[in-house]
mmCIF file with all atom_site columns, C-alpha atoms in Angstrom:
data_model
loop_
_atom_site.group_PDB
_atom_site.id
_atom_site.type_symbol
_atom_site.label_atom_id
_atom_site.label_alt_id
_atom_site.label_comp_id
_atom_site.label_asym_id
_atom_site.label_entity_id
_atom_site.label_seq_id
_atom_site.pdbx_PDB_ins_code
_atom_site.Cartn_x
_atom_site.Cartn_y
_atom_site.Cartn_z
_atom_site.occupancy
_atom_site.B_iso_or_equiv
_atom_site.pdbx_formal_charge
_atom_site.auth_seq_id
_atom_site.auth_comp_id
_atom_site.auth_asym_id
_atom_site.auth_atom_id
_atom_site.pdbx_PDB_model_num
ATOM 1  C CA . MET A 1 1  ? 77.158  86.784  108.138 1.00 0.00 ? 94  MET A CA 1
ATOM 2  C CA . ALA A 1 2  ? 77.096  90.134  106.354 1.00 0.00 ? 95  ALA A CA 1
ATOM 3  C CA . PHE A 1 3  ? 80.740  90.064  105.255 1.00 0.00 ? 96  PHE A CA 1
ATOM 4  C CA . ARG A 1 4  ? 80.314  86.627  103.657 1.00 0.00 ? 97  ARG A CA 1
ATOM 5  C CA . GLU A 1 5  ? 77.352  87.956  101.666 1.00 0.00 ? 98  GLU A CA 1
ATOM 6  C CA . GLU A 1 6  ? 79.301  91.023  100.528 1.00 0.00 ? 99  GLU A CA 1
ATOM 7  C CA . MET A 1 7  ? 82.157  88.800  99.418  1.00 0.00 ? 100 MET A CA 1
ATOM 8  C CA . LEU A 1 8  ? 79.843  86.585  97.372  1.00 0.00 ? 101 LEU A CA 1
ATOM 9  C CA . ARG A 1 9  ? 78.190  89.693  95.950  1.00 0.00 ? 102 ARG A CA 1
ATOM 10 C CA . VAL A 1 10 ? 81.481  90.991  94.490  1.00 0.00 ? 103 VAL A CA 1
ATOM 11 C CA . ILE A 1 11 ? 82.528  87.666  92.925  1.00 0.00 ? 104 ILE A CA 1
ATOM 12 C CA . GLU A 1 12 ? 79.864  87.477  90.207  1.00 0.00 ? 105 GLU A CA 1
ATOM 13 C CA . PRO A 1 13 ? 80.483  90.864  88.565  1.00 0.00 ? 106 PRO A CA 1
ATOM 14 C CA . ALA A 1 14 ? 84.242  90.345  88.832  1.00 0.00 ? 107 ALA A CA 1
ATOM 15 C CA . ARG A 1 15 ? 83.931  87.090  86.877  1.00 0.00 ? 108 ARG A CA 1
ATOM 16 C CA . THR A 1 16 ? 82.483  88.979  83.931  1.00 0.00 ? 109 THR A CA 1
ATOM 17 C CA . GLU A 1 17 ? 85.266  91.550  83.776  1.00 0.00 ? 110 GLU A CA 1
ATOM 18 C CA . ILE A 1 18 ? 87.502  91.572  80.739  1.00 0.00 ? 111 ILE A CA 1
ATOM 19 C CA . GLY A 1 19 ? 90.836  90.248  81.898  1.00 0.00 ? 112 GLY A CA 1
ATOM 20 C CA . CYS A 1 20 ? 89.534  88.071  84.714  1.00 0.00 ? 113 CYS A CA 1
ATOM 21 C CA . LEU A 1 21 ? 90.783  84.528  84.189  1.00 0.00 ? 114 LEU A CA 1
ATOM 22 C CA . ALA A 1 22 ? 89.327  83.192  87.438  1.00 0.00 ? 115 ALA A CA 1
ATOM 23 C CA . ILE A 1 23 ? 88.039  84.393  90.791  1.00 0.00 ? 116 ILE A CA 1
ATOM 24 C CA . ARG A 1 24 ? 86.883  82.221  93.675  1.00 0.00 ? 117 ARG A CA 1
ATOM 25 C CA . ALA A 1 25 ? 85.824  82.825  97.265  1.00 0.00 ? 118 ALA A CA 1
ATOM 26 C CA . PHE A 1 26 ? 86.835  80.609  100.167 1.00 0.00 ? 119 PHE A CA 1
ATOM 27 C CA . GLU A 1 27 ? 85.966  80.295  103.833 1.00 0.00 ? 120 GLU A CA 1
ATOM 28 C CA . SER A 1 28 ? 88.006  78.495  106.438 1.00 0.00 ? 121 SER A CA 1
ATOM 29 C CA . LEU A 1 29 ? 86.731  75.173  107.725 1.00 0.00 ? 122 LEU A CA 1
ATOM 30 C CA . ARG A 1 30 ? 88.438  75.646  111.087 1.00 0.00 ? 123 ARG A CA 1
ATOM 31 C CA . GLU A 1 31 ? 88.262  79.412  111.581 1.00 0.00 ? 124 GLU A CA 1
ATOM 32 C CA . PRO A 1 32 ? 84.664  80.551  111.006 1.00 0.00 ? 125 PRO A CA 1
ATOM 33 C CA . LEU A 1 33 ? 85.570  84.191  110.443 1.00 0.00 ? 126 LEU A CA 1
ATOM 34 C CA . VAL A 1 34 ? 88.465  83.673  108.016 1.00 0.00 ? 127 VAL A CA 1
ATOM 35 C CA . PHE A 1 35 ? 87.786  84.220  104.313 1.00 0.00 ? 128 PHE A CA 1
ATOM 36 C CA . ALA A 1 36 ? 89.893  84.472  101.182 1.00 0.00 ? 129 ALA A CA 1
ATOM 37 C CA . ILE A 1 37 ? 89.458  85.463  97.559  1.00 0.00 ? 130 ILE A CA 1
ATOM 38 C CA . HIS A 1 38 ? 91.794  84.044  94.936  1.00 0.00 ? 131 HIS A CA 1
ATOM 39 C CA . SER A 1 39 ? 91.798  85.701  91.532  1.00 0.00 ? 132 SER A CA 1
ATOM 40 C CA . GLU A 1 40 ? 93.835  85.468  88.362  1.00 0.00 ? 133 GLU A CA 1
ATOM 41 C CA . TRP A 1 41 ? 94.113  88.240  85.786  1.00 0.00 ? 134 TRP A CA 1
ATOM 42 C CA . VAL A 1 42 ? 95.573  88.440  82.292  1.00 0.00 ? 135 VAL A CA 1
ATOM 43 C CA . ASP A 1 43 ? 97.903  91.226  83.396  1.00 0.00 ? 136 ASP A CA 1
ATOM 44 C CA . GLU A 1 44 ? 98.502  93.903  86.007  1.00 0.00 ? 137 GLU A CA 1
ATOM 45 C CA . ALA A 1 45 ? 96.437  96.450  84.084  1.00 0.00 ? 138 ALA A CA 1
ATOM 46 C CA . ALA A 1 46 ? 93.355  94.202  84.241  1.00 0.00 ? 139 ALA A CA 1
ATOM 47 C CA . PHE A 1 47 ? 93.738  93.860  87.994  1.00 0.00 ? 140 PHE A CA 1
ATOM 48 C CA . GLU A 1 48 ? 94.269  97.593  88.457  1.00 0.00 ? 141 GLU A CA 1
ATOM 49 C CA . LEU A 1 49 ? 91.063  98.282  86.507  1.00 0.00 ? 142 LEU A CA 1
ATOM 50 C CA . HIS A 1 50 ? 89.224  95.720  88.661  1.00 0.00 ? 143 HIS A CA 1
ATOM 51 C CA . ALA A 1 51 ? 90.388  97.520  91.797  1.00 0.00 ? 144 ALA A CA 1
ATOM 52 C CA . ARG A 1 52 ? 88.747  100.764 90.626  1.00 0.00 ? 145 ARG A CA 1
ATOM 53 C CA . LEU A 1 53 ? 85.380  99.366  89.515  1.00 0.00 ? 146 LEU A CA 1
ATOM 54 C CA . PRO A 1 54 ? 82.284  100.241 91.571  1.00 0.00 ? 147 PRO A CA 1
ATOM 55 C CA . HIS A 1 55 ? 81.563  96.693  92.778  1.00 0.00 ? 148 HIS A CA 1
ATOM 56 C CA . THR A 1 56 ? 85.130  96.297  94.059  1.00 0.00 ? 149 THR A CA 1
ATOM 57 C CA . VAL A 1 57 ? 85.153  99.705  95.737  1.00 0.00 ? 150 VAL A CA 1
ATOM 58 C CA . ARG A 1 58 ? 81.770  98.920  97.352  1.00 0.00 ? 151 ARG A CA 1
ATOM 59 C CA . PHE A 1 59 ? 83.104  95.589  98.650  1.00 0.00 ? 152 PHE A CA 1
ATOM 60 C CA . LEU A 1 60 ? 86.201  97.184  100.176 1.00 0.00 ? 153 LEU A CA 1
ATOM 61 C CA . ARG A 1 61 ? 84.097  99.853  101.884 1.00 0.00 ? 154 ARG A CA 1
ATOM 62 C CA . ALA A 1 62 ? 81.768  97.181  103.263 1.00 0.00 ? 155 ALA A CA 1
ATOM 63 C CA . ALA A 1 63 ? 84.781  95.215  104.508 1.00 0.00 ? 156 ALA A CA 1
ATOM 64 C CA . GLU A 1 64 ? 86.034  98.293  106.375 1.00 0.00 ? 157 GLU A CA 1
ATOM 65 C CA . GLU A 1 65 ? 82.661  98.624  108.104 1.00 0.00 ? 158 GLU A CA 1
ATOM 66 C CA . LEU A 1 66 ? 82.076  94.935  108.837 1.00 0.00 ? 159 LEU A CA 1
ATOM 67 C CA . LEU A 1 67 ? 85.504  93.689  109.843 1.00 0.00 ? 160 LEU A CA 1
ATOM 68 C CA . THR A 1 68 ? 87.507  94.430  112.958 1.00 0.00 ? 161 THR A CA 1
ATOM 69 C CA . HIS A 1 69 ? 90.768  94.240  110.995 1.00 0.00 ? 162 HIS A CA 1
ATOM 70 C CA . PRO A 1 70 ? 91.887  95.541  107.597 1.00 0.00 ? 163 PRO A CA 1
ATOM 71 C CA . VAL A 1 71 ? 91.609  93.464  104.443 1.00 0.00 ? 164 VAL A CA 1
ATOM 72 C CA . GLU A 1 72 ? 94.969  91.964  103.582 1.00 0.00 ? 165 GLU A CA 1
ATOM 73 C CA . GLY A 1 73 ? 95.917  91.731  99.932  1.00 0.00 ? 166 GLY A CA 1
ATOM 74 C CA . LEU A 1 74 ? 98.666  89.407  98.869  1.00 0.00 ? 167 LEU A CA 1
ATOM 75 C CA . ARG A 1 75 ? 99.877  89.721  95.290  1.00 0.00 ? 168 ARG A CA 1
ATOM 76 C CA . THR A 1 76 ? 101.563 86.521  94.156  1.00 0.00 ? 169 THR A CA 1
ATOM 77 C CA . ARG A 1 77 ? 102.870 84.778  91.087  1.00 0.00 ? 170 ARG A CA 1
ATOM 78 C CA . GLU A 1 78 ? 103.118 81.081  90.445  1.00 0.00 ? 171 GLU A CA 1
ATOM 79 C CA . ILE A 1 79 ? 106.548 79.518  90.616  1.00 0.00 ? 172 ILE A CA 1
ATOM 80 C CA . GLU A 1 80 ? 107.562 76.221  89.129  1.00 0.00 ? 173 GLU A CA 1
#
């Protein structure tokens, strides 16, 4: 699937970004067209920079073309 390939394509350069602690791609076992990316950043500024980099912008544009629904972003923080 083209979207899956685009998602994998954005993961590698994101991993090398300064401020990226971790980034992983997931696909649902039960819903074949459901994907997720989980990432952790040193701070909000690192994530904001990531969002403006060419590989991220390219991925979001590809998602708009390939998906029938918008990409949903969920910003979270760990609670204990």
